[in-house]
PDB file of C-alpha atoms in Angstrom:
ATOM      1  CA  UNK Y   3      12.912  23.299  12.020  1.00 65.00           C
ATOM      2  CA  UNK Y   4       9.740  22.157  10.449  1.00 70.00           C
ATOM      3  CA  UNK Y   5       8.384  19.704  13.650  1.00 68.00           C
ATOM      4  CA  UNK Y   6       8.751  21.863  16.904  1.00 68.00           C
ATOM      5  CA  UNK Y   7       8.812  18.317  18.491  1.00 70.00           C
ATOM      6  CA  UNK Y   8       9.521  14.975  17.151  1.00 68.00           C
ATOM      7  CA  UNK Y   9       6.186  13.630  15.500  1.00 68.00           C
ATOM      8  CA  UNK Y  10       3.975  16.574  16.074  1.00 77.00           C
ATOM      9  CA  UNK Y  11       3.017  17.653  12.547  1.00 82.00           C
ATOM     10  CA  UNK Y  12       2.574  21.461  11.890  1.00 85.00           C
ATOM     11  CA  UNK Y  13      -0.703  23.089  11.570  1.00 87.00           C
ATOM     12  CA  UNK Y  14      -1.361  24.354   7.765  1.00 90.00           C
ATOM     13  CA  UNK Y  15      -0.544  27.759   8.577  1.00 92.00           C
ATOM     14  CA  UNK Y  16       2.826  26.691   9.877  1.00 89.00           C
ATOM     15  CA  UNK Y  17       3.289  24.901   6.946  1.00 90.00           C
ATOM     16  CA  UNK Y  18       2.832  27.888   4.669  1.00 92.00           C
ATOM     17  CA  UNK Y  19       5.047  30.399   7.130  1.00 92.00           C
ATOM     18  CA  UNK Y  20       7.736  28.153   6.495  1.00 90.00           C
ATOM     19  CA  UNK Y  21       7.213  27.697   2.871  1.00 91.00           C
ATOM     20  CA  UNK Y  22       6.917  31.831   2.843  1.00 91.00           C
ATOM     21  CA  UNK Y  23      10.464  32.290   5.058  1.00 90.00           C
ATOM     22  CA  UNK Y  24      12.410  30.088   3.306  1.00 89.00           C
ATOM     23  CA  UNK Y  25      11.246  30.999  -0.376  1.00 86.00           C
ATOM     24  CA  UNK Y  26      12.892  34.401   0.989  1.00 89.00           C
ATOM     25  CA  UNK Y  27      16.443  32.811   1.998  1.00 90.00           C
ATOM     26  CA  UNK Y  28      18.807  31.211   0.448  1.00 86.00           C
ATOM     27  CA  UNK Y  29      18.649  27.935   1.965  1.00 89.00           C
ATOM     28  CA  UNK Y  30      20.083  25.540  -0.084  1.00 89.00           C
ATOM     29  CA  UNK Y  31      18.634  22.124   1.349  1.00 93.00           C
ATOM     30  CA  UNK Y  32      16.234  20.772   4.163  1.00 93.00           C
ATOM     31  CA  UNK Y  33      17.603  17.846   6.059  1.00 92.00           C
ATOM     32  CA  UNK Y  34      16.030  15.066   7.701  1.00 90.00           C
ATOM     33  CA  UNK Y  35      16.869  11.720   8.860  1.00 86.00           C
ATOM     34  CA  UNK Y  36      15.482   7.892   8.012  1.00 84.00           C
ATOM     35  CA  UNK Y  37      13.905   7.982  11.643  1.00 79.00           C
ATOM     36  CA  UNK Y  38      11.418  10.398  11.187  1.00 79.00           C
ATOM     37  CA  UNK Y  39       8.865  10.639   8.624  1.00 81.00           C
ATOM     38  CA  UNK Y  40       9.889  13.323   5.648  1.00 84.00           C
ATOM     39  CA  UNK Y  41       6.332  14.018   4.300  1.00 87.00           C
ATOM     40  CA  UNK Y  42       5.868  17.552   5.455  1.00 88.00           C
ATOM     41  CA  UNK Y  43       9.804  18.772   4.613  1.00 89.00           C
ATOM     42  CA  UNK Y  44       9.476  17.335   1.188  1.00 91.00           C
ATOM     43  CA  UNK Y  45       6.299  19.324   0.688  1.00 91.00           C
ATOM     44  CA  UNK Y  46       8.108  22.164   1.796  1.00 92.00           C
ATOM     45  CA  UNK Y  47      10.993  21.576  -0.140  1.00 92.00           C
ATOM     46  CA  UNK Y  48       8.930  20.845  -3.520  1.00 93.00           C
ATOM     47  CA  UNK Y  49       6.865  23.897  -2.547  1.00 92.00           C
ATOM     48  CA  UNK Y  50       9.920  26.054  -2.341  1.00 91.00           C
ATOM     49  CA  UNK Y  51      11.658  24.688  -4.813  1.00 91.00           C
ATOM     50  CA  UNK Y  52      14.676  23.750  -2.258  1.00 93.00           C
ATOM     51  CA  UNK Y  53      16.177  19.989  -2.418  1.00 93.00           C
ATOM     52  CA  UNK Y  54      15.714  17.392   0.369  1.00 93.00           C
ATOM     53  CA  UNK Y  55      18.676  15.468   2.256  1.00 93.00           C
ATOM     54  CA  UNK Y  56      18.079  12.296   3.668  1.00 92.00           C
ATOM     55  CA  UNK Y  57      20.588  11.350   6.403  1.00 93.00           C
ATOM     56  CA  UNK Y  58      21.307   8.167   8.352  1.00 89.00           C
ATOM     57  CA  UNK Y  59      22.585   9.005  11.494  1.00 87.00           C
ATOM     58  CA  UNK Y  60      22.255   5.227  13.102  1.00 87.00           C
ATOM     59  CA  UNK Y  61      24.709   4.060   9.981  1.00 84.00           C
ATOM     60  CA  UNK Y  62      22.065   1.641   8.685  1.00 83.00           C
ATOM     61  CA  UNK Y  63      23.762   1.158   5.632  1.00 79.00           C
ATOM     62  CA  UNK Y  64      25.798  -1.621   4.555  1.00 81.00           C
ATOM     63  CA  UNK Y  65      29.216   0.135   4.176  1.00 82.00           C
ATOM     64  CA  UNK Y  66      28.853   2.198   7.274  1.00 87.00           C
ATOM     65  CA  UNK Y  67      31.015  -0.011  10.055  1.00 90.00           C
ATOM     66  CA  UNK Y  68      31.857   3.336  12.232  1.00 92.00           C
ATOM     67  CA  UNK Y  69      31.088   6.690  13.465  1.00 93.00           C
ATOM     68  CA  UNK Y  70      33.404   8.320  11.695  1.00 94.00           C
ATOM     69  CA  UNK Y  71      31.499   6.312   8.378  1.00 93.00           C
ATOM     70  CA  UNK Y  72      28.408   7.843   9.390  1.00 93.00           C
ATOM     71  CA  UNK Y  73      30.043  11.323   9.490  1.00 94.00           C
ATOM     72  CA  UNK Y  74      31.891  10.244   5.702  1.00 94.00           C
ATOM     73  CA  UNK Y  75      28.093   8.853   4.547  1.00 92.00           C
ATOM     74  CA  UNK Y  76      26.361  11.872   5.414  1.00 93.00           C
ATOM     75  CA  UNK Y  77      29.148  14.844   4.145  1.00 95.00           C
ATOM     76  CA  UNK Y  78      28.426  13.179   1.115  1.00 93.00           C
ATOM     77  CA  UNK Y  79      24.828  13.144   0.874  1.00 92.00           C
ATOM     78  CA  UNK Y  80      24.732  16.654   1.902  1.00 94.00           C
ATOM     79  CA  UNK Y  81      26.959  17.216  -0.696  1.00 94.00           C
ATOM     80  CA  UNK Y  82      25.559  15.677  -3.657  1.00 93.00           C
ATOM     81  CA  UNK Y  83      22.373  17.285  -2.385  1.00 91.00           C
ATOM     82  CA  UNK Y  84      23.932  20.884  -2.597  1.00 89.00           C
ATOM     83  CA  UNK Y  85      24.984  19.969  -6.148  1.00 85.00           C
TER      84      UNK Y  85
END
């Protein structure tokens, strides 16, 4: 979890502990969601070199018509993103 609440952005250091933690792990992506601004995950993710998922969990898109879209959307975004 990058925001400890929904639009309060990290301090610096915070920024770097989590940069430092997951450089260590094997994390494979960092998700986040069109609602929320991505800025600070996708300078963590660039800084540690992970991938960033984008995922639509109101099923904004055109061909998304149901909940069970939404799940099908985003299994495949994660996926592509882990590949």
């Amino acid at each position: 979890i990058i925001e400890s609440h929904a639009g309060q952005t990290p301090t610096p250091q915070t920024v770097r502990n989590i940069i430092k933690q997951l450089s260590m792990m094997n994390v494979g992506i960092i998700l986040t969601h069109l609602n929320h601004s991505d800025n600070i995950a996708r300078v963590v993710g660039q800084s540690a070199g992970i991938p960033i998922c984008v995922l639509d969990p109101l099923g904004s898109e055109e061909e998304i018509n149901s909940y069970g879209d939404i799940l099908k959307f985003n299994t495949n975004k994660i996926v592509e993103a882990l590949h």
